[in-house]
Amino acid sequence: MRQTLPLMFATLALLSAACEKKPAPPPPAPTPTASGGPATDHAPILIGQVGSLTGSEATFGISARNGIAMAVQEANAAGGVKGRPLAVRVYDSQGRPEEAAQAATRLITQDKVVVLLGEAASSNSLAMAEKAQAAGVPMITPTSTNPAVTRKGDYIFRVCFIDPFQGRVMAKFAHDTLQFDRVAVLQDNKSAFSVGLSDEFRRAFTEREGQILATESYSKGDTDFRAQLTTFKKLKPQALFVPGYYTDVGIIARQARELGLTVPLLGGDGWESDRLFELSGGALEGSYYVNHYSLDNPDPRTQDFIARYKAAHGEAPDSVAALAYDAARMAIDAMKRAPDLSGAALRDALVATRDFPGVGGTINLDENRDAVKEAVILKVEGDQRRFVTTVKP
């Protein structure tokens, strides 16, 4: 595809940021105006992204970067925003909250971005949100589902559903559809995402008169889960609820099978990565998880996005890429509708978002600036995730 100069600018910004932990300081920026943009009339409007481009959860940041880049390229091809091109400045959080906070501060104070996109993990987004709210710069997280993220303040938004919803969805599916009434839970005690999802699943499952046999914990970075799994095996659960990230879930599944624990695993959207199949080595066969969208969704806009993403990257987009694409498009839509690019004007435009046509479903924002949208249940079959059902809010 032939690219214009603004697209090259955006691409170079992405590549340079992705290759370095802490990029060299950018050249001095034009003096900001009251509208939130540089004084130069045709200078690119900067969007900031913070993502885990390295570390154990690098697929999250890379997928998000790809989705955001696609949205920006499309906007630039259509003429940009207010007569100006868009560009993205990307910093690597390495999957660490302290790095995410530092990157957000740099994007706000040095790069003068008008909006922040990221992070994927809730713990990292919580660290970013404090900086964005204090500076009055809108932030949209694609995939952070912990309710506490948007509670940081009125400049914080998300395009994904929240943990209480997906916890209820999986509890209902496990009890009503799979007919399970005895489940054990293994959570990451250092992950806001994992603990929040575990709390809601257990609450919703017991409300349906299901029994939580035991709740065990681990910490991010652990590699041996045999003690917890041995405890579970003695209790004979019908399933294990493991609300972690794919990096842990794959190993947990392998070790469960090694110990003869053959029941299905159940989880949330943190499972979503093609690496899940590699890490689990087939041990997750017949397991289920909640997700934001499905490759099998026949919606024309979803299939169009999938086709264009495949053409650009040689692989199908995961839900992180899809949600990051939606987050960037929502930010761009707000820029077009806002009277200027000040933080307050963009915040007000985002608040007014209604029936936004996302590739993961139509998005509306509630009073907490959380997305109200449907969820899907996917089943692991071989190295594929298969659509099972859709659950509406």
Short mmCIF file of N, CA and C in Angstrom, two decimals, residues 91-250:
data_model
loop_
_atom_site.label_atom_id
_atom_site.label_comp_id
_atom_site.label_asym_id
_atom_site.label_seq_id
_atom_site.Cartn_x
_atom_site.Cartn_y
_atom_site.Cartn_z
N TYR A 91 5.63 3.63 23.85
CA TYR A 91 6.65 3.27 24.83
C TYR A 91 6.35 1.90 25.41
N ASP A 92 7.42 1.20 25.77
CA ASP A 92 7.34 -0.17 26.28
C ASP A 92 7.24 -0.15 27.80
N SER A 93 6.21 -0.77 28.34
CA SER A 93 6.05 -0.87 29.80
C SER A 93 6.76 -2.08 30.37
N GLN A 94 7.18 -3.00 29.51
CA GLN A 94 7.78 -4.27 29.93
C GLN A 94 6.86 -5.08 30.84
N GLY A 95 5.56 -4.73 30.84
CA GLY A 95 4.62 -5.44 31.69
C GLY A 95 4.71 -5.04 33.15
N ARG A 96 5.32 -3.89 33.45
CA ARG A 96 5.55 -3.46 34.83
C ARG A 96 4.83 -2.15 35.11
N PRO A 97 4.03 -2.09 36.20
CA PRO A 97 3.28 -0.87 36.50
C PRO A 97 4.14 0.38 36.63
N GLU A 98 5.31 0.25 37.25
CA GLU A 98 6.15 1.43 37.43
C GLU A 98 6.64 1.98 36.09
N GLU A 99 6.93 1.08 35.15
CA GLU A 99 7.35 1.52 33.81
C GLU A 99 6.18 2.14 33.06
N ALA A 100 4.99 1.57 33.26
CA ALA A 100 3.79 2.13 32.61
C ALA A 100 3.53 3.55 33.09
N ALA A 101 3.69 3.78 34.39
CA ALA A 101 3.47 5.12 34.95
C ALA A 101 4.49 6.11 34.41
N GLN A 102 5.76 5.69 34.34
CA GLN A 102 6.80 6.58 33.82
C GLN A 102 6.57 6.90 32.35
N ALA A 103 6.15 5.90 31.58
CA ALA A 103 5.89 6.13 30.16
C ALA A 103 4.72 7.09 29.97
N ALA A 104 3.68 6.93 30.77
CA ALA A 104 2.53 7.83 30.68
C ALA A 104 2.94 9.26 31.00
N THR A 105 3.76 9.43 32.02
CA THR A 105 4.23 10.77 32.39
C THR A 105 5.02 11.40 31.25
N ARG A 106 5.88 10.62 30.63
CA ARG A 106 6.69 11.15 29.54
C ARG A 106 5.82 11.54 28.34
N LEU A 107 4.87 10.69 28.02
CA LEU A 107 3.98 11.00 26.89
C LEU A 107 3.19 12.28 27.14
N ILE A 108 2.79 12.49 28.38
CA ILE A 108 1.99 13.67 28.72
C ILE A 108 2.84 14.93 28.79
N THR A 109 3.96 14.85 29.50
CA THR A 109 4.73 16.07 29.78
C THR A 109 5.73 16.44 28.69
N GLN A 110 6.30 15.45 28.02
CA GLN A 110 7.32 15.73 27.01
C GLN A 110 6.77 15.65 25.59
N ASP A 111 6.03 14.60 25.31
CA ASP A 111 5.54 14.41 23.95
C ASP A 111 4.25 15.19 23.67
N LYS A 112 3.57 15.61 24.72
CA LYS A 112 2.35 16.41 24.59
C LYS A 112 1.26 15.69 23.78
N VAL A 113 1.05 14.41 24.08
CA VAL A 113 -0.01 13.67 23.39
C VAL A 113 -1.37 14.21 23.82
N VAL A 114 -2.36 14.08 22.95
CA VAL A 114 -3.70 14.56 23.29
C VAL A 114 -4.56 13.46 23.91
N VAL A 115 -4.14 12.20 23.74
CA VAL A 115 -4.88 11.09 24.32
C VAL A 115 -3.91 9.94 24.54
N LEU A 116 -4.16 9.14 25.58
CA LEU A 116 -3.37 7.96 25.88
C LEU A 116 -4.18 6.71 25.58
N LEU A 117 -3.53 5.70 24.99
CA LEU A 117 -4.15 4.41 24.74
C LEU A 117 -3.33 3.34 25.47
N GLY A 118 -3.99 2.52 26.24
CA GLY A 118 -3.30 1.47 26.97
C GLY A 118 -3.68 1.54 28.43
N GLU A 119 -3.25 0.64 29.13
CA GLU A 119 -2.46 -0.54 28.81
C GLU A 119 -3.40 -1.73 28.64
N ALA A 120 -2.84 -2.92 28.44
CA ALA A 120 -3.67 -4.11 28.37
C ALA A 120 -4.00 -4.63 29.77
N ALA A 121 -2.96 -4.83 30.58
CA ALA A 121 -3.14 -5.37 31.93
C ALA A 121 -3.69 -4.31 32.87
N SER A 122 -4.62 -4.70 33.73
CA SER A 122 -5.25 -3.75 34.64
C SER A 122 -4.26 -3.11 35.60
N SER A 123 -3.31 -3.87 36.11
CA SER A 123 -2.34 -3.31 37.05
C SER A 123 -1.55 -2.18 36.41
N ASN A 124 -1.20 -2.33 35.15
CA ASN A 124 -0.46 -1.29 34.44
C ASN A 124 -1.36 -0.09 34.12
N SER A 125 -2.61 -0.37 33.75
CA SER A 125 -3.53 0.73 33.45
C SER A 125 -3.85 1.55 34.69
N LEU A 126 -3.92 0.91 35.84
CA LEU A 126 -4.16 1.64 37.08
C LEU A 126 -3.04 2.64 37.33
N ALA A 127 -1.80 2.23 37.07
CA ALA A 127 -0.66 3.13 37.25
C ALA A 127 -0.70 4.28 36.26
N MET A 128 -1.07 4.00 35.02
CA MET A 128 -1.18 5.04 33.99
C MET A 128 -2.32 6.00 34.29
N ALA A 129 -3.43 5.46 34.74
CA ALA A 129 -4.64 6.27 34.93
C ALA A 129 -4.42 7.39 35.94
N GLU A 130 -3.63 7.13 36.96
CA GLU A 130 -3.34 8.18 37.94
C GLU A 130 -2.68 9.38 37.27
N LYS A 131 -1.74 9.11 36.38
CA LYS A 131 -1.02 10.18 35.68
C LYS A 131 -1.94 10.91 34.71
N ALA A 132 -2.74 10.16 33.97
CA ALA A 132 -3.63 10.78 32.99
C ALA A 132 -4.68 11.65 33.66
N GLN A 133 -5.27 11.13 34.72
CA GLN A 133 -6.31 11.89 35.42
C GLN A 133 -5.74 13.18 36.01
N ALA A 134 -4.58 13.09 36.62
CA ALA A 134 -3.98 14.28 37.24
C ALA A 134 -3.66 15.35 36.20
N ALA A 135 -3.30 14.92 34.99
CA ALA A 135 -2.93 15.86 33.93
C ALA A 135 -4.12 16.31 33.10
N GLY A 136 -5.27 15.69 33.27
CA GLY A 136 -6.43 16.04 32.46
C GLY A 136 -6.29 15.62 31.02
N VAL A 137 -5.64 14.46 30.79
CA VAL A 137 -5.48 13.91 29.45
C VAL A 137 -6.33 12.63 29.36
N PRO A 138 -7.26 12.54 28.42
CA PRO A 138 -8.09 11.34 28.32
C PRO A 138 -7.26 10.10 28.06
N MET A 139 -7.66 9.01 28.68
CA MET A 139 -7.01 7.72 28.48
C MET A 139 -8.08 6.68 28.20
N ILE A 140 -7.84 5.86 27.19
CA ILE A 140 -8.74 4.75 26.86
C ILE A 140 -7.95 3.46 26.94
N THR A 141 -8.38 2.54 27.79
CA THR A 141 -7.74 1.24 27.82
C THR A 141 -8.51 0.28 26.93
N PRO A 142 -7.80 -0.47 26.09
CA PRO A 142 -8.49 -1.44 25.23
C PRO A 142 -9.03 -2.64 26.00
N THR A 143 -8.24 -3.15 26.97
CA THR A 143 -8.56 -4.47 27.53
C THR A 143 -8.51 -4.57 29.04
N SER A 144 -8.24 -3.50 29.76
CA SER A 144 -8.17 -3.60 31.22
C SER A 144 -9.58 -3.68 31.79
N THR A 145 -9.91 -4.80 32.39
CA THR A 145 -11.29 -5.08 32.79
C THR A 145 -11.57 -4.85 34.27
N ASN A 146 -10.54 -4.54 35.06
CA ASN A 146 -10.78 -4.30 36.48
C ASN A 146 -11.58 -3.01 36.68
N PRO A 147 -12.68 -3.05 37.43
CA PRO A 147 -13.52 -1.86 37.59
C PRO A 147 -12.79 -0.65 38.15
N ALA A 148 -11.72 -0.89 38.92
CA ALA A 148 -11.00 0.21 39.57
C ALA A 148 -10.34 1.15 38.58
N VAL A 149 -10.09 0.70 37.36
CA VAL A 149 -9.37 1.53 36.39
C VAL A 149 -10.12 2.82 36.11
N THR A 150 -11.38 2.73 35.73
CA THR A 150 -12.13 3.94 35.39
C THR A 150 -12.55 4.72 36.64
N ARG A 151 -12.46 4.11 37.79
CA ARG A 151 -12.76 4.84 39.03
C ARG A 151 -11.67 5.85 39.37
N LYS A 152 -10.57 5.80 38.67
CA LYS A 152 -9.50 6.77 38.89
C LYS A 152 -9.95 8.19 38.55
N GLY A 153 -10.97 8.32 37.71
CA GLY A 153 -11.46 9.66 37.43
C GLY A 153 -12.16 9.78 36.10
N ASP A 154 -12.67 10.98 35.84
CA ASP A 154 -13.55 11.20 34.69
C ASP A 154 -12.83 11.35 33.35
N TYR A 155 -11.50 11.19 33.35
CA TYR A 155 -10.76 11.21 32.09
C TYR A 155 -10.39 9.79 31.63
N ILE A 156 -10.84 8.79 32.36
CA ILE A 156 -10.44 7.41 32.08
C ILE A 156 -11.62 6.63 31.50
N PHE A 157 -11.37 5.97 30.36
CA PHE A 157 -12.41 5.25 29.61
C PHE A 157 -11.91 3.85 29.25
N ARG A 158 -12.84 3.01 28.82
CA ARG A 158 -12.45 1.70 28.29
C ARG A 158 -13.44 1.25 27.22
N VAL A 159 -12.97 0.37 26.31
CA VAL A 159 -13.83 -0.17 25.26
C VAL A 159 -14.15 -1.64 25.50
N CYS A 160 -13.71 -2.19 26.62
CA CYS A 160 -13.97 -3.59 26.96
C CYS A 160 -14.99 -3.66 28.09
N PHE A 161 -15.62 -4.82 28.24
CA PHE A 161 -16.48 -5.01 29.39
C PHE A 161 -15.61 -5.17 30.64
N ILE A 162 -16.23 -5.17 31.81
CA ILE A 162 -15.47 -5.21 33.06
C ILE A 162 -15.57 -6.59 33.72
N ASP A 163 -14.70 -6.81 34.72
CA ASP A 163 -14.60 -8.11 35.36
C ASP A 163 -15.91 -8.62 35.96
N PRO A 164 -16.69 -7.77 36.64
CA PRO A 164 -17.95 -8.30 37.17
C PRO A 164 -18.83 -8.94 36.11
N PHE A 165 -18.84 -8.34 34.92
CA PHE A 165 -19.66 -8.89 33.84
C PHE A 165 -19.10 -10.22 33.36
N GLN A 166 -17.79 -10.29 33.07
CA GLN A 166 -17.27 -11.55 32.55
C GLN A 166 -17.22 -12.63 33.63
N GLY A 167 -17.08 -12.23 34.90
CA GLY A 167 -17.16 -13.21 35.97
C GLY A 167 -18.55 -13.82 36.06
N ARG A 168 -19.57 -12.98 35.93
CA ARG A 168 -20.95 -13.48 35.95
C ARG A 168 -21.24 -14.36 34.73
N VAL A 169 -20.70 -13.95 33.58
CA VAL A 169 -20.92 -14.71 32.35
C VAL A 169 -20.37 -16.13 32.50
N MET A 170 -19.13 -16.26 33.00
CA MET A 170 -18.55 -17.59 33.13
C MET A 170 -19.21 -18.40 34.23
N ALA A 171 -19.61 -17.76 35.32
CA ALA A 171 -20.30 -18.49 36.38
C ALA A 171 -21.63 -19.05 35.87
N LYS A 172 -22.36 -18.24 35.14
CA LYS A 172 -23.64 -18.68 34.58
C LYS A 172 -23.43 -19.81 33.58
N PHE A 173 -22.44 -19.68 32.70
CA PHE A 173 -22.18 -20.70 31.70
C PHE A 173 -21.75 -22.01 32.35
N ALA A 174 -20.86 -21.92 33.34
CA ALA A 174 -20.37 -23.13 34.01
C ALA A 174 -21.50 -23.86 34.72
N HIS A 175 -22.36 -23.12 35.39
CA HIS A 175 -23.42 -23.75 36.17
C HIS A 175 -24.62 -24.17 35.32
N ASP A 176 -25.09 -23.26 34.48
CA ASP A 176 -26.34 -23.50 33.76
C ASP A 176 -26.15 -24.33 32.49
N THR A 177 -25.06 -24.08 31.76
CA THR A 177 -24.85 -24.78 30.49
C THR A 177 -24.03 -26.05 30.66
N LEU A 178 -22.90 -25.95 31.37
CA LEU A 178 -22.04 -27.12 31.57
C LEU A 178 -22.51 -27.99 32.72
N GLN A 179 -23.46 -27.48 33.53
CA GLN A 179 -24.03 -28.23 34.65
C GLN A 179 -22.99 -28.58 35.71
N PHE A 180 -22.05 -27.67 35.93
CA PHE A 180 -21.05 -27.85 36.98
C PHE A 180 -21.56 -27.22 38.28
N ASP A 181 -21.36 -27.92 39.39
CA ASP A 181 -21.71 -27.32 40.68
C ASP A 181 -20.59 -27.45 41.71
N ARG A 182 -19.41 -27.94 41.28
CA ARG A 182 -18.25 -28.08 42.16
C ARG A 182 -17.01 -27.60 41.40
N VAL A 183 -16.52 -26.43 41.78
CA VAL A 183 -15.40 -25.81 41.06
C VAL A 183 -14.35 -25.33 42.06
N ALA A 184 -13.07 -25.43 41.67
CA ALA A 184 -11.97 -24.87 42.45
C ALA A 184 -11.38 -23.68 41.69
N VAL A 185 -10.76 -22.75 42.42
CA VAL A 185 -10.27 -21.51 41.83
C VAL A 185 -8.78 -21.33 42.12
N LEU A 186 -8.02 -20.97 41.09
CA LEU A 186 -6.59 -20.67 41.24
C LEU A 186 -6.34 -19.28 40.69
N GLN A 187 -5.99 -18.33 41.57
CA GLN A 187 -5.85 -16.93 41.17
C GLN A 187 -4.45 -16.39 41.43
N ASP A 188 -4.08 -15.36 40.67
CA ASP A 188 -2.81 -14.65 40.86
C ASP A 188 -3.06 -13.52 41.86
N ASN A 189 -2.53 -13.66 43.06
CA ASN A 189 -2.82 -12.69 44.12
C ASN A 189 -2.19 -11.32 43.88
N LYS A 190 -1.25 -11.22 42.95
CA LYS A 190 -0.60 -9.94 42.68
C LYS A 190 -1.17 -9.25 41.45
N SER A 191 -2.21 -9.82 40.88
CA SER A 191 -2.84 -9.25 39.69
C SER A 191 -4.22 -8.72 40.03
N ALA A 192 -4.42 -7.41 39.83
CA ALA A 192 -5.74 -6.83 40.08
C ALA A 192 -6.79 -7.48 39.20
N PHE A 193 -6.40 -7.79 37.97
CA PHE A 193 -7.32 -8.46 37.03
C PHE A 193 -7.75 -9.81 37.57
N SER A 194 -6.78 -10.63 37.97
CA SER A 194 -7.08 -12.00 38.40
C SER A 194 -7.92 -12.03 39.67
N VAL A 195 -7.56 -11.21 40.65
CA VAL A 195 -8.30 -11.19 41.91
C VAL A 195 -9.72 -10.69 41.70
N GLY A 196 -9.87 -9.64 40.90
CA GLY A 196 -11.20 -9.09 40.65
C GLY A 196 -12.11 -10.08 39.95
N LEU A 197 -11.57 -10.78 38.96
CA LEU A 197 -12.37 -11.76 38.23
C LEU A 197 -12.72 -12.95 39.11
N SER A 198 -11.75 -13.37 39.92
CA SER A 198 -12.00 -14.47 40.85
C SER A 198 -13.11 -14.13 41.84
N ASP A 199 -13.05 -12.92 42.40
CA ASP A 199 -14.06 -12.51 43.37
C ASP A 199 -15.46 -12.56 42.77
N GLU A 200 -15.62 -12.04 41.56
CA GLU A 200 -16.95 -11.98 40.96
C GLU A 200 -17.43 -13.36 40.54
N PHE A 201 -16.54 -14.20 40.02
CA PHE A 201 -16.94 -15.56 39.64
C PHE A 201 -17.44 -16.32 40.87
N ARG A 202 -16.68 -16.26 41.95
CA ARG A 202 -17.07 -17.00 43.16
C ARG A 202 -18.40 -16.51 43.72
N ARG A 203 -18.59 -15.20 43.69
CA ARG A 203 -19.85 -14.64 44.19
C ARG A 203 -21.02 -15.12 43.33
N ALA A 204 -20.86 -15.01 42.02
CA ALA A 204 -21.95 -15.38 41.11
C ALA A 204 -22.21 -16.88 41.11
N PHE A 205 -21.16 -17.68 41.23
CA PHE A 205 -21.32 -19.14 41.21
C PHE A 205 -22.03 -19.62 42.47
N THR A 206 -21.67 -19.07 43.62
CA THR A 206 -22.33 -19.49 44.86
C THR A 206 -23.77 -18.98 44.92
N GLU A 207 -24.05 -17.84 44.30
CA GLU A 207 -25.43 -17.35 44.23
C GLU A 207 -26.32 -18.32 43.46
N ARG A 208 -25.71 -19.09 42.55
CA ARG A 208 -26.46 -20.08 41.77
C ARG A 208 -26.44 -21.44 42.47
N GLU A 209 -26.01 -21.42 43.74
CA GLU A 209 -25.94 -22.61 44.58
C GLU A 209 -24.85 -23.57 44.13
N GLY A 210 -23.85 -23.05 43.44
CA GLY A 210 -22.66 -23.83 43.15
C GLY A 210 -21.71 -23.79 44.34
N GLN A 211 -20.79 -24.74 44.39
CA GLN A 211 -19.86 -24.83 45.52
C GLN A 211 -18.43 -24.54 45.06
N ILE A 212 -17.78 -23.60 45.73
CA ILE A 212 -16.36 -23.34 45.50
C ILE A 212 -15.60 -24.22 46.48
N LEU A 213 -14.96 -25.26 45.99
CA LEU A 213 -14.31 -26.24 46.87
C LEU A 213 -13.08 -25.68 47.56
N ALA A 214 -12.33 -24.83 46.85
CA ALA A 214 -11.12 -24.23 47.41
C ALA A 214 -10.68 -23.09 46.51
N THR A 215 -10.00 -22.12 47.12
CA THR A 215 -9.38 -21.04 46.37
C THR A 215 -7.91 -21.00 46.75
N GLU A 216 -7.04 -21.27 45.80
CA GLU A 216 -5.60 -21.23 46.01
C GLU A 216 -5.03 -20.07 45.21
N SER A 217 -3.80 -19.67 45.56
CA SER A 217 -3.20 -18.52 44.89
C SER A 217 -1.76 -18.79 44.47
N TYR A 218 -1.28 -17.93 43.59
CA TYR A 218 0.12 -17.91 43.17
C TYR A 218 0.48 -16.47 42.89
N SER A 219 1.74 -16.23 42.54
CA SER A 219 2.20 -14.89 42.20
C SER A 219 2.82 -14.90 40.81
N LYS A 220 2.63 -13.81 40.09
CA LYS A 220 3.19 -13.68 38.75
C LYS A 220 4.67 -14.05 38.76
N GLY A 221 5.05 -14.89 37.82
CA GLY A 221 6.43 -15.34 37.75
C GLY A 221 6.63 -16.74 38.29
N ASP A 222 5.67 -17.25 39.07
CA ASP A 222 5.76 -18.62 39.56
C ASP A 222 5.71 -19.59 38.38
N THR A 223 6.41 -20.70 38.53
CA THR A 223 6.42 -21.71 37.46
C THR A 223 6.01 -23.10 37.95
N ASP A 224 5.86 -23.26 39.25
CA ASP A 224 5.48 -24.56 39.80
C ASP A 224 4.16 -24.40 40.56
N PHE A 225 3.12 -25.03 40.02
CA PHE A 225 1.77 -24.93 40.59
C PHE A 225 1.29 -26.28 41.13
N ARG A 226 2.22 -27.21 41.29
CA ARG A 226 1.83 -28.58 41.62
C ARG A 226 1.22 -28.71 43.01
N ALA A 227 1.68 -27.91 43.96
CA ALA A 227 1.12 -28.00 45.32
C ALA A 227 -0.36 -27.62 45.31
N GLN A 228 -0.69 -26.51 44.65
CA GLN A 228 -2.09 -26.09 44.58
C GLN A 228 -2.94 -27.10 43.82
N LEU A 229 -2.39 -27.60 42.71
CA LEU A 229 -3.14 -28.55 41.89
C LEU A 229 -3.35 -29.88 42.60
N THR A 230 -2.37 -30.29 43.40
CA THR A 230 -2.52 -31.52 44.18
C THR A 230 -3.66 -31.38 45.19
N THR A 231 -3.76 -30.21 45.81
CA THR A 231 -4.87 -29.94 46.72
C THR A 231 -6.20 -30.06 45.99
N PHE A 232 -6.26 -29.48 44.81
CA PHE A 232 -7.50 -29.54 44.02
C PHE A 232 -7.86 -30.98 43.66
N LYS A 233 -6.87 -31.75 43.27
CA LYS A 233 -7.15 -33.12 42.82
C LYS A 233 -7.84 -33.94 43.91
N LYS A 234 -7.43 -33.73 45.14
CA LYS A 234 -8.02 -34.47 46.26
C LYS A 234 -9.50 -34.11 46.45
N LEU A 235 -9.88 -32.90 46.04
CA LEU A 235 -11.25 -32.42 46.24
C LEU A 235 -12.20 -32.83 45.11
N LYS A 236 -11.65 -33.32 44.02
CA LYS A 236 -12.42 -33.80 42.87
C LYS A 236 -13.39 -32.76 42.30
N PRO A 237 -12.89 -31.62 41.87
CA PRO A 237 -13.76 -30.62 41.25
C PRO A 237 -14.17 -31.04 39.85
N GLN A 238 -15.23 -30.43 39.35
CA GLN A 238 -15.65 -30.67 37.96
C GLN A 238 -14.93 -29.75 36.99
N ALA A 239 -14.36 -28.68 37.50
CA ALA A 239 -13.62 -27.73 36.66
C ALA A 239 -12.74 -26.87 37.55
N LEU A 240 -11.72 -26.25 36.93
CA LEU A 240 -10.88 -25.27 37.61
C LEU A 240 -11.10 -23.91 36.96
N PHE A 241 -11.38 -22.90 37.77
CA PHE A 241 -11.47 -21.54 37.25
C PHE A 241 -10.12 -20.89 37.48
N VAL A 242 -9.47 -20.50 36.37
CA VAL A 242 -8.11 -19.94 36.42
C VAL A 242 -8.12 -18.58 35.72
N PRO A 243 -8.40 -17.51 36.46
CA PRO A 243 -8.50 -16.18 35.85
C PRO A 243 -7.16 -15.48 35.74
N GLY A 244 -6.22 -16.12 35.05
CA GLY A 244 -4.90 -15.54 34.88
C GLY A 244 -4.65 -15.15 33.45
N TYR A 245 -3.39 -14.84 33.16
CA TYR A 245 -2.98 -14.54 31.80
C TYR A 245 -2.44 -15.80 31.14
N TYR A 246 -2.44 -15.80 29.82
CA TYR A 246 -2.06 -16.99 29.06
C TYR A 246 -0.69 -17.52 29.45
N THR A 247 0.21 -16.63 29.87
CA THR A 247 1.57 -17.03 30.23
C THR A 247 1.57 -18.00 31.40
N ASP A 248 0.64 -17.84 32.33
CA ASP A 248 0.53 -18.75 33.47
C ASP A 248 -0.40 -19.92 33.17
N VAL A 249 -1.49 -19.63 32.48
CA VAL A 249 -2.52 -20.65 32.25
C VAL A 249 -1.98 -21.84 31.48
N GLY A 250 -1.14 -21.60 30.48
CA GLY A 250 -0.59 -22.70 29.70
C GLY A 250 0.21 -23.66 30.56
#
